[in-house]
Coordinates of C-alpha atoms in Angstrom, one line a residue:
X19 CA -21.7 25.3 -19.9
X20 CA -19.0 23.9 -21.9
X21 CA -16.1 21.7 -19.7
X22 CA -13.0 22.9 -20.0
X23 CA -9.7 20.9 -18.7
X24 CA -6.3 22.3 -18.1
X25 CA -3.4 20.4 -17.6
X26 CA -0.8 22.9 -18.3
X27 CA 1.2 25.3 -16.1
X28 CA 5.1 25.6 -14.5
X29 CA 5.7 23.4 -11.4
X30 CA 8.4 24.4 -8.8
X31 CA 11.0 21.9 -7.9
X32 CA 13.2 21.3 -5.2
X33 CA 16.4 22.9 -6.2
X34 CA 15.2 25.2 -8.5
X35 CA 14.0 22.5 -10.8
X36 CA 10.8 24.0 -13.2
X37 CA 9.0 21.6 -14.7
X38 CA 7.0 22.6 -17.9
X39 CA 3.8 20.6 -16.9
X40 CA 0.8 20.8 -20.6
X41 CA -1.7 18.6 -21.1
X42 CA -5.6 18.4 -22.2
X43 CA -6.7 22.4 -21.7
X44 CA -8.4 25.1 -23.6
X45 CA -5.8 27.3 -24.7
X46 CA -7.5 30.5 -22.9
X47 CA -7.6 28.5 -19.5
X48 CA -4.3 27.1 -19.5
X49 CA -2.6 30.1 -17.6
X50 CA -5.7 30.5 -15.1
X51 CA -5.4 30.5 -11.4
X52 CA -6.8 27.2 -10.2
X53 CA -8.1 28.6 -7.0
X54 CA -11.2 30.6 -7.7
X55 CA -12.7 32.7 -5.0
X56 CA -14.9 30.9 -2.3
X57 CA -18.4 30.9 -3.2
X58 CA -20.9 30.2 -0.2
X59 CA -19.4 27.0 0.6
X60 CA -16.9 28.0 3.9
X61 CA -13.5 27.0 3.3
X62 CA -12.3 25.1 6.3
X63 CA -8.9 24.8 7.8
X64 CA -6.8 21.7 6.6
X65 CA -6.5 18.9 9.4
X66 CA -3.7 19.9 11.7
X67 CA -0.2 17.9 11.7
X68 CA -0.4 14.9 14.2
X69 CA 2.7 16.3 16.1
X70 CA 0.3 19.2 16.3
X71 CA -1.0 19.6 20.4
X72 CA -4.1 21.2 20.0
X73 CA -7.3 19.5 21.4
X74 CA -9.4 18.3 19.0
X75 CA -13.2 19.8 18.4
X76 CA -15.0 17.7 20.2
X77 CA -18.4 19.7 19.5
X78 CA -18.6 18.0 15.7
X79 CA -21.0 14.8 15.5
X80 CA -19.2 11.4 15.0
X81 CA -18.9 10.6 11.0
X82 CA -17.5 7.8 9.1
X83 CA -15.1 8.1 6.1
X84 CA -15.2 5.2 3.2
X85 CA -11.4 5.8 1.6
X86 CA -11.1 3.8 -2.0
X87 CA -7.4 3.4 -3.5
X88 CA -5.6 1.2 -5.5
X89 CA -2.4 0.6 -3.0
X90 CA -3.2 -3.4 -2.8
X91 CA 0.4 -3.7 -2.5
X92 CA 3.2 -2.8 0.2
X93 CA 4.2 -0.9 1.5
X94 CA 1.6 1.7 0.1
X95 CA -1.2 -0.5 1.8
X96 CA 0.3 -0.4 5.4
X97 CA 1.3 3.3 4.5
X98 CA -2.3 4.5 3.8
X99 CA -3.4 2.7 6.7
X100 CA -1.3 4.4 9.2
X101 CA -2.2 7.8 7.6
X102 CA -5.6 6.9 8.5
X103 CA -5.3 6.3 11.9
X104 CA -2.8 9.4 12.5
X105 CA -5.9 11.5 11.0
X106 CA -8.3 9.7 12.9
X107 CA -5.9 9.9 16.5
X108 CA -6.4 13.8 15.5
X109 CA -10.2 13.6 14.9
X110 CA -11.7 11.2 17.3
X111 CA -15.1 12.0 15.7
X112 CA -13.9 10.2 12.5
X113 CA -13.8 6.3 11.6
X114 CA -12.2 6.4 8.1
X115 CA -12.8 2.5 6.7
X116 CA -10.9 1.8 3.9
X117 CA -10.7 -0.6 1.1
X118 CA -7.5 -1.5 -1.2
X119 CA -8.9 -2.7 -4.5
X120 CA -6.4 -3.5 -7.7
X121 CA -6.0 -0.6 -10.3
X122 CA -8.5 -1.6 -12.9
X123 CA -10.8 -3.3 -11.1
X124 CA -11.3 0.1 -9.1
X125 CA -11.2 1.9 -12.1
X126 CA -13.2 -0.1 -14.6
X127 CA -15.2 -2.1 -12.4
X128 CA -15.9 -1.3 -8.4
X129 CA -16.1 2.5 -9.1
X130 CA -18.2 2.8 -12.1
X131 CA -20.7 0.2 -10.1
X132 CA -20.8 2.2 -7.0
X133 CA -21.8 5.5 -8.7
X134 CA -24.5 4.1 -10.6
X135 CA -25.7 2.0 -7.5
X136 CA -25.7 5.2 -5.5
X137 CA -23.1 3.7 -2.6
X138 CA -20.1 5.7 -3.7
X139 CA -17.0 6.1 -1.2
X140 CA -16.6 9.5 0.0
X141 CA -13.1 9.3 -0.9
X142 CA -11.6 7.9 -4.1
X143 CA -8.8 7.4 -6.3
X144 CA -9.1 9.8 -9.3
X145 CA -6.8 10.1 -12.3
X146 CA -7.7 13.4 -13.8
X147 CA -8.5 14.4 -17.4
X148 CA -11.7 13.3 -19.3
X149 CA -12.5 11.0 -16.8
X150 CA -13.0 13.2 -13.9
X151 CA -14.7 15.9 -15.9
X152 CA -17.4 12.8 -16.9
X153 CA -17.7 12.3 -13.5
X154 CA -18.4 16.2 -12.7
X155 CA -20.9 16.5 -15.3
X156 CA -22.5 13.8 -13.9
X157 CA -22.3 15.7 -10.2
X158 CA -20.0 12.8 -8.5
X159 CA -17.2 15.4 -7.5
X160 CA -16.8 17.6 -4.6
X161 CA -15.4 21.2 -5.5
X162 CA -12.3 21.3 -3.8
X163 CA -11.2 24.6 -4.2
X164 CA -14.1 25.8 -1.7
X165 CA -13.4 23.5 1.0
X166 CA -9.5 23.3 0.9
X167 CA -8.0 25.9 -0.9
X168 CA -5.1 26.2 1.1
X169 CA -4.2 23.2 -0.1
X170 CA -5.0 23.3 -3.9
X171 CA -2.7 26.5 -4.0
X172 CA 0.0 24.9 -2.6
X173 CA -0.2 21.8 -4.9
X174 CA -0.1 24.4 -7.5
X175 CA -0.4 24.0 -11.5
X176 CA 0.9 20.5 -11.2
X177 CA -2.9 19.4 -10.0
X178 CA -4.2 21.2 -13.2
X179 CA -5.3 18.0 -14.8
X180 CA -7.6 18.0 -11.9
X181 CA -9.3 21.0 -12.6
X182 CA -12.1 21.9 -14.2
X183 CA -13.8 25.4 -15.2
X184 CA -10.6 26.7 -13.0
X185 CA -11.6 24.5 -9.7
X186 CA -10.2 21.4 -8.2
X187 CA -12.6 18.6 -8.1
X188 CA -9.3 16.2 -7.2
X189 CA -5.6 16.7 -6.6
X190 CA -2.8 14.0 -6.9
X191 CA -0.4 12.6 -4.4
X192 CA 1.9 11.8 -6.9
X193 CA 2.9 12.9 -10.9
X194 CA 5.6 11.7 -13.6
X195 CA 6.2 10.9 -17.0
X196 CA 6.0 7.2 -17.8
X197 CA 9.1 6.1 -19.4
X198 CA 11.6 2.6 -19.3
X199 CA 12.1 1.1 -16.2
X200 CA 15.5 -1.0 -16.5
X201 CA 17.2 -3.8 -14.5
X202 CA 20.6 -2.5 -15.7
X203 CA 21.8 -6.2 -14.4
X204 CA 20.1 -7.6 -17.2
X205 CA 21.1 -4.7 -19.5
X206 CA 24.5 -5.3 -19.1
X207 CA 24.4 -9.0 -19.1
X208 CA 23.5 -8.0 -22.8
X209 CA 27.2 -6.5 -22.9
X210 CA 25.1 -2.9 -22.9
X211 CA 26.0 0.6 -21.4
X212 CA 23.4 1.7 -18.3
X213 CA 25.1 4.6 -18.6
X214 CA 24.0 5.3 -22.0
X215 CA 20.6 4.7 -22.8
X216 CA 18.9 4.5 -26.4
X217 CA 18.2 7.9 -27.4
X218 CA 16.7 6.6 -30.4
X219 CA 14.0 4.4 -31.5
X220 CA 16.8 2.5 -34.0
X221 CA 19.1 2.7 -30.9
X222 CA 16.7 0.9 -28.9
X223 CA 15.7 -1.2 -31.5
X224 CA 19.8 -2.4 -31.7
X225 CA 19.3 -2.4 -27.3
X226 CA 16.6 -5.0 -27.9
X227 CA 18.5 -7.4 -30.0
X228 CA 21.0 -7.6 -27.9
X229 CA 19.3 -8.6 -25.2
X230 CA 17.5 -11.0 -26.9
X231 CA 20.7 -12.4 -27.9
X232 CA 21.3 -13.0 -24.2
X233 CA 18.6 -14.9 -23.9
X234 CA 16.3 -12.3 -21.6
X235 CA 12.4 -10.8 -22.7
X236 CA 14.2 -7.4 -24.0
X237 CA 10.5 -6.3 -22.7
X238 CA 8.2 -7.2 -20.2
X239 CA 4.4 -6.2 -21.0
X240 CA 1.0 -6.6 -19.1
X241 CA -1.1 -6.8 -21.8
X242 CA -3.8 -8.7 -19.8
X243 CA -4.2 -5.6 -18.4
X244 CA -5.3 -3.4 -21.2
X245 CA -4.3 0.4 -20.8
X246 CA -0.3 -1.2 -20.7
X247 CA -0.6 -2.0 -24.3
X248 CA -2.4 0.8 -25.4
X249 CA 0.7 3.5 -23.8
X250 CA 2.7 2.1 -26.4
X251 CA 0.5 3.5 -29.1
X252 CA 0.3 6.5 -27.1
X253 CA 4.1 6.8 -27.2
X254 CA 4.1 6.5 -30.7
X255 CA 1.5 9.0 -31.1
X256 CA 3.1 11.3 -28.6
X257 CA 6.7 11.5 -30.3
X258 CA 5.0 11.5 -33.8
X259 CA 2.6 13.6 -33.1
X260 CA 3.3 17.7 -32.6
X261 CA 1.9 19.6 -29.5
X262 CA -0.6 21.6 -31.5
X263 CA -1.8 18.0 -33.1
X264 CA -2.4 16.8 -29.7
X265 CA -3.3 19.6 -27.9
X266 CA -6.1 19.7 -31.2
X267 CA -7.3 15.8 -29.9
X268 CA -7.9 16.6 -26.4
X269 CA -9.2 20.1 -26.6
X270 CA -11.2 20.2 -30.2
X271 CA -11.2 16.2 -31.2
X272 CA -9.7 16.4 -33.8
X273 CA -7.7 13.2 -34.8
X274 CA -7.2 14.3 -39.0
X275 CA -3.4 15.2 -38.4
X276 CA -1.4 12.9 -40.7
X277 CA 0.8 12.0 -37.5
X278 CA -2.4 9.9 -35.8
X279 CA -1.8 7.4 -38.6
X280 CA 1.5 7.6 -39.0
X281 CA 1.9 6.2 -35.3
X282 CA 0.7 3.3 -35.9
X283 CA 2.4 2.7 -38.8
X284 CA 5.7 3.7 -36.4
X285 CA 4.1 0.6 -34.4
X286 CA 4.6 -1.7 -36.8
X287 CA 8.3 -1.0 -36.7
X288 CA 8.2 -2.0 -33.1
X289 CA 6.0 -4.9 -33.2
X290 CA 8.8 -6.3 -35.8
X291 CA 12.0 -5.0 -34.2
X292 CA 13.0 -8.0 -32.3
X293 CA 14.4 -10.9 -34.9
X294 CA 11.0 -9.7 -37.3
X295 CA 8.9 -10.3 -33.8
X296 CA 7.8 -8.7 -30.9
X297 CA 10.0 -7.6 -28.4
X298 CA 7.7 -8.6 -25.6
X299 CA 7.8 -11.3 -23.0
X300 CA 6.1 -14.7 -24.0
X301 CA 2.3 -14.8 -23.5
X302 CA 2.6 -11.2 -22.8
X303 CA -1.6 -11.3 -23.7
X304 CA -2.1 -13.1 -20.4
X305 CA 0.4 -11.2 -18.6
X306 CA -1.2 -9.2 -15.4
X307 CA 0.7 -5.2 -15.5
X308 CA 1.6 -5.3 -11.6
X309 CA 0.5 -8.1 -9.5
X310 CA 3.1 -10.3 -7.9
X311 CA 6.2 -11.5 -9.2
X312 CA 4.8 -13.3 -12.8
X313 CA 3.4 -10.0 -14.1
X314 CA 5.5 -7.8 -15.9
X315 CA 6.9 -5.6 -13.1
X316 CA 7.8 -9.0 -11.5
X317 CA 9.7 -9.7 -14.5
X318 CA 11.7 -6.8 -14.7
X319 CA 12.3 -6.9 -10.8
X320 CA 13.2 -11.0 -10.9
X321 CA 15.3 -9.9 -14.1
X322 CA 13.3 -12.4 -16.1
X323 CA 13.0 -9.2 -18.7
X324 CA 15.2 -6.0 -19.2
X325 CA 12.8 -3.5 -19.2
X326 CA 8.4 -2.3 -19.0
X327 CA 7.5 0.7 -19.8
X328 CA 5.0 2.3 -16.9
X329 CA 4.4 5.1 -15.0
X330 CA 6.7 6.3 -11.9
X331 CA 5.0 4.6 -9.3
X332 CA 5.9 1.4 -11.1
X333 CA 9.2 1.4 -8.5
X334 CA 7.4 1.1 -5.8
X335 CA 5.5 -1.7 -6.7
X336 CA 8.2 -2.9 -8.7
X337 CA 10.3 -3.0 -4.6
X338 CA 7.0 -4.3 -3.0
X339 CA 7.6 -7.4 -5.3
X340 CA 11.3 -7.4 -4.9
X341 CA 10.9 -7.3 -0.7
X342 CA 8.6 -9.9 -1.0
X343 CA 10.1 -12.5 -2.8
X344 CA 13.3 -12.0 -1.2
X345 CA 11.9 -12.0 2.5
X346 CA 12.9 -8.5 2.7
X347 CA 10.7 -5.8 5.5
X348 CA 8.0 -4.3 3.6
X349 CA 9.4 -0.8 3.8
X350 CA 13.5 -2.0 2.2
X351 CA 13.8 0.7 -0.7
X352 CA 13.7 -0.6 -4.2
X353 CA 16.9 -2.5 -5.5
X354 CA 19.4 0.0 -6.8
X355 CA 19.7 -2.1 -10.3
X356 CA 16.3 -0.4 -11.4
X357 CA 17.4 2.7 -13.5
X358 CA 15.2 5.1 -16.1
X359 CA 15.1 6.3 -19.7
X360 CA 12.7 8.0 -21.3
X361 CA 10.7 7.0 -24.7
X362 CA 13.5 7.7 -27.5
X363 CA 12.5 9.9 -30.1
X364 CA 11.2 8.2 -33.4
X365 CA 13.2 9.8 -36.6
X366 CA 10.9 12.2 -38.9
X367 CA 8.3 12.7 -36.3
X368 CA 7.2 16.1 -34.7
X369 CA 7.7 15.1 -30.9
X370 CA 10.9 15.2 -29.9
X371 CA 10.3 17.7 -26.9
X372 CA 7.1 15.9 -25.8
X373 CA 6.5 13.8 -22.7
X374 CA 3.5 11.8 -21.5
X375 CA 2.9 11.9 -18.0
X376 CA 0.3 11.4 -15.4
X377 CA -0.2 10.7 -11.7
X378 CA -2.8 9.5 -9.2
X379 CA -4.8 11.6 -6.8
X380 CA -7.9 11.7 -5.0
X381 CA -11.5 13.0 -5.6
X382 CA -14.1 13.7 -3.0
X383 CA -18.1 12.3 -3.6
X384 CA -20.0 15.8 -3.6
X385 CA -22.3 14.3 -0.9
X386 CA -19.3 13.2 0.9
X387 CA -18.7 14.6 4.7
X388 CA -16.4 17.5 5.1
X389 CA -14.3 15.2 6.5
X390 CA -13.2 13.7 3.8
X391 CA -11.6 16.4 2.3
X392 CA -10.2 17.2 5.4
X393 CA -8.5 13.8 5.1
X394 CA -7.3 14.1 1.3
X395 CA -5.7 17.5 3.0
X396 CA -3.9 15.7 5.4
X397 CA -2.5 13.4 2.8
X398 CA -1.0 16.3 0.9
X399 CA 0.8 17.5 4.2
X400 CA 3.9 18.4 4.7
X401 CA 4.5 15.3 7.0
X402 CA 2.9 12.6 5.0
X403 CA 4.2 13.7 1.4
X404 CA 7.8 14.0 2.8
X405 CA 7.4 10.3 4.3
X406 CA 5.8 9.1 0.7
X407 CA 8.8 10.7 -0.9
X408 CA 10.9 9.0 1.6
X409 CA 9.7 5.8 0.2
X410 CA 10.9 6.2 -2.8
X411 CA 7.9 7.9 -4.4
X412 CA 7.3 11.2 -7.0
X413 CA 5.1 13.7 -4.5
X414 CA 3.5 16.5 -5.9
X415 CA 3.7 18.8 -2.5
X416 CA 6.9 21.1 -3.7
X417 CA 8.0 20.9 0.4
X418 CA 8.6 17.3 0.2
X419 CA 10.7 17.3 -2.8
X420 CA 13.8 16.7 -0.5
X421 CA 12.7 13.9 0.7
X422 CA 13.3 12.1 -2.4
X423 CA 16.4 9.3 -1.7
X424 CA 19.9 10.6 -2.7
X425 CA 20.8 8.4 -5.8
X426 CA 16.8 7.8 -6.2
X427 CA 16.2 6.5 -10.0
X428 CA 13.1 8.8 -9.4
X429 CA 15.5 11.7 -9.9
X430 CA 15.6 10.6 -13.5
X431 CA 11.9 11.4 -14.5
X432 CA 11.9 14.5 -13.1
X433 CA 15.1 15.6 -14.8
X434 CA 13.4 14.7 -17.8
X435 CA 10.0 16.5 -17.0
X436 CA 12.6 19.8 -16.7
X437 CA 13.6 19.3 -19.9
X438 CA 11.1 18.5 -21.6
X439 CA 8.7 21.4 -24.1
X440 CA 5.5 19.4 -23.4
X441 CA 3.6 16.8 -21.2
X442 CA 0.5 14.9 -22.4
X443 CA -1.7 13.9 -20.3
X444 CA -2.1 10.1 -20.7
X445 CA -4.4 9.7 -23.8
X446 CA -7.2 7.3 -22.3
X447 CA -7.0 10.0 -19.2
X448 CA -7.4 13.3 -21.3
X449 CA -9.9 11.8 -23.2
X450 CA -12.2 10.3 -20.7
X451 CA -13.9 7.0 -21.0
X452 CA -16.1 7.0 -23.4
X453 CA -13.2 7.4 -26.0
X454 CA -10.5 5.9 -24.0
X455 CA -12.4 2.4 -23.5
X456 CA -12.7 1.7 -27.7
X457 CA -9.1 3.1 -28.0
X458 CA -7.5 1.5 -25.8
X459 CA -9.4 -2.0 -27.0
X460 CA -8.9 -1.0 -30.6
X461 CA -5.0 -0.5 -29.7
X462 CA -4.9 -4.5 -28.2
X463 CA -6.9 -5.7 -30.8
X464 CA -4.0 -3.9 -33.5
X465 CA -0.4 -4.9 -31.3
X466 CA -2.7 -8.5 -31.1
X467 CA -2.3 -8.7 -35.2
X468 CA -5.4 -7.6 -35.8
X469 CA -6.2 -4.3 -37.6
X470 CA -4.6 -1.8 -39.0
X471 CA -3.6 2.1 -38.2
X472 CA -6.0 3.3 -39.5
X473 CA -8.6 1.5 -37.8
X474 CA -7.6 2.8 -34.5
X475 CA -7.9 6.1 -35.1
X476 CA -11.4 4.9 -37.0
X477 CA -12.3 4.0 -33.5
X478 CA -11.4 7.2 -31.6
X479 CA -13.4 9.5 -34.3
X480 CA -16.1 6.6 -33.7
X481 CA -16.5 7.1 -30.3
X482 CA -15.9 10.8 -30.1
X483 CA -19.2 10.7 -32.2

């Protein structure tokens, strides 16, 4: 049977705010409901709120749960931690051990390993797209949509990049569009407006100088890293690029648009913008993205640079770093000098209305206990998304939208999500690793100086086969 992904759909916001949510899908799935109709698995009631006074069952045989995430840093590490022991204080027949491992070790190393060696976690982070259908086809995921539906209705069409064949074999905790994070005391050091951002790729371009002039990296970037550098392609491609051009990639692969060259040729514009240079920090190559204050969201938060561009999460760990190196509790909100702008739009190309965007969630092993779902349930509560919102995070339960912070710069993304025609799925994500891995390399190897445009998308069609 042929996999089919959807990202696409309309996601209810506090306040009336609708966010058009498109990504990777087949056009006849993309207006499906996620939630299909039990099949002989029994559905099973999420795990109750701790507040909650019920006894426990205390008929059900003692199980442990392995929980794998990527929340290495506070105060998502403490965070998780106590959401494991209120779910275990509420099922004493569950010991949930968990392990905190860095982004892309998890996700290119530890993970990959454990499925082949047969010791996967029965919990996991998962990032949607191409990469979780490989991991279906290859029977790794637990359908969700039998075992907690309550809960995949509720999280609604902003979980569609989890979905497969119209089932949930993951749902995220959190979703936004990557954009510019800015430490507007820098920025206006550089005599700029953080009231007016670049709307513009020649209005950034002018931004950039400017801060240069000042004597400040106009751009921090974690190339070390990897996927970092290759967003900025994707950027390129994603405001060059129509909807139907990249809807054709993800759904058909199909890369034979003009557009797919033409963004790196946009690239070139950036990679020169800065005094004929790059507009990145120095050594940028051996920069880590987000760990500690040297990387680049150190830099921005220590206001060694004036800007990354990342994901929305990046303000959390961009406070956990700020706390830290100023001796500040764990849970102190992030500074209120970080502000947002989206990717301007580059002149001539087809993507003005288009956003990229993505989250992280969590999958379930298919031979995992019940439990574990149970668990990524109690995650997407009421109780425990309004607290992650709390912390100045992007939830994806539409009951905890409130609980953003008033004044939040996370308002920002999400008034841009509302306006915006499109969201792509982040390319590496949509396309699943077997492209993403050679694109994203090929990408490094072309910002590094070496190639050309037209050898990166040589190396997508390559490894599409």
């Amino acid at each position: 049977m042929k996999t089919k992904l959807r990202a696409g759909g309309i996601v209810a916001m506090a306040a009336a705010l609708a966010l058009v949510v498109a990504g990777c899908g087949d056009d006849d799935n993309g207006g499906a409901d996620p939630t299909p109709t039990p099949d002989e698995t029994t559905a099973v009631d999420p795990t109750p709120e701790p507040d909650e006074t019920d006894p426990p069952a205390v008929d059900r045989d003692p199980v442990t749960v392995t929980w794998w995430h990527n929340g290495v840093g506070e105060p998502l590490y403490s965070f998780w931690q106590g959401i494991a022991d209120e779910f275990v204080a509420a099922n004493p027949h569950v010991t949930v051990n968990i392990e905190a491992i860095q982004n892309e070790t998890l996700r290119n190393d530890v993970l990959p390993t454990a499925f082949q060696g047969g010791n996967a976690p029965d919990l996991f982070q998962s990032w949607g797209g191409g990469e979780l259908a490989d991991w279906h086809a290859e029977g790794l995921v637990m359908n969700l949509s039998n075992v907690i539906p309550d809960t995949v209705a509720h999280i609604g069409a902003v979980g569609n990049s989890w979905a497969i064949d119209g089932a949930a074999y993951g749902l995220p905790f959190t979703f936004g569009p990557s954009g510019f994070w800015v430490n507007t005391e820098v920025w206006e050091s550089a005599g700029l407006d953080s009231n007016n951002f670049p709307a513009t790729l020649d209005e950034l371009f002018e931004a950039w100088n400017a801060i240069a002039d000042a004597g400040y990296a106009p751009v921090a970037l974690g190339g070390q890293s990897g996927w970092p550098v290759g967003h900025w392609w994707y950027w390129s491609a994603v405001k060059t690029c129509s909807s139907a051009a990249l809807l054709a990639a993800s759904n058909n692969h199909d890369w034979s648009d003009p557009c797919w060259v033409q963004a790196g040729e946009n690239m070139d514009g950036i990679l020169t913008s800065v005094n004929g240079g790059v507009p990145f920090n120095q050594g940028w190559l051996a920069t880590s993205a987000q760990e500690g204050a040297t990387s680049a969201s150190g830099l921005v938060v220590t206001g060694m640079a004036a800007m990354q561009l990342m994901g929305v999460w990046d303000i959390g760990v961009m406070g956990g770093i700020y706390n830290e190196a100023n001796d500040l509790p764990s849970d102190t909100l992030p500074p209120a000098f970080l502000s947002w702008f989206p990717f301007p739009n580059i002149p001539g190309g087809g993507g003005d209305a288009n956003l990229m965007g993505g989250g992280d969630g969590f999958s379930v092993h298919t031979d995992a206990p019940v439990e574990a779902a149970e668990l990524l349930a109690f995650i997407l509560s009421d109780s425990v998304q309004q607290r992650y919102a709390a912390m100045d995070n992007i939830p994806t339960n539409p009951n905890a939208f409130g609980s953003i912070p008033a004044g939040s710069a996370n308002l920002l993304p999400l008034a841009a999500l509302e306006n915006a025609g499109f969201v792509q799925l982040w390319l590496d994500a949509a396309y699943g690793g077997q492209i993403g891995t050679p694109m994203n390399n090929a990408i490094t190897a072309f910002i590094g100086g070496q190639g050309t445009p037209q050898d990166v998308v040589d190396a997508i069609v390559n490894a599409a086969g």
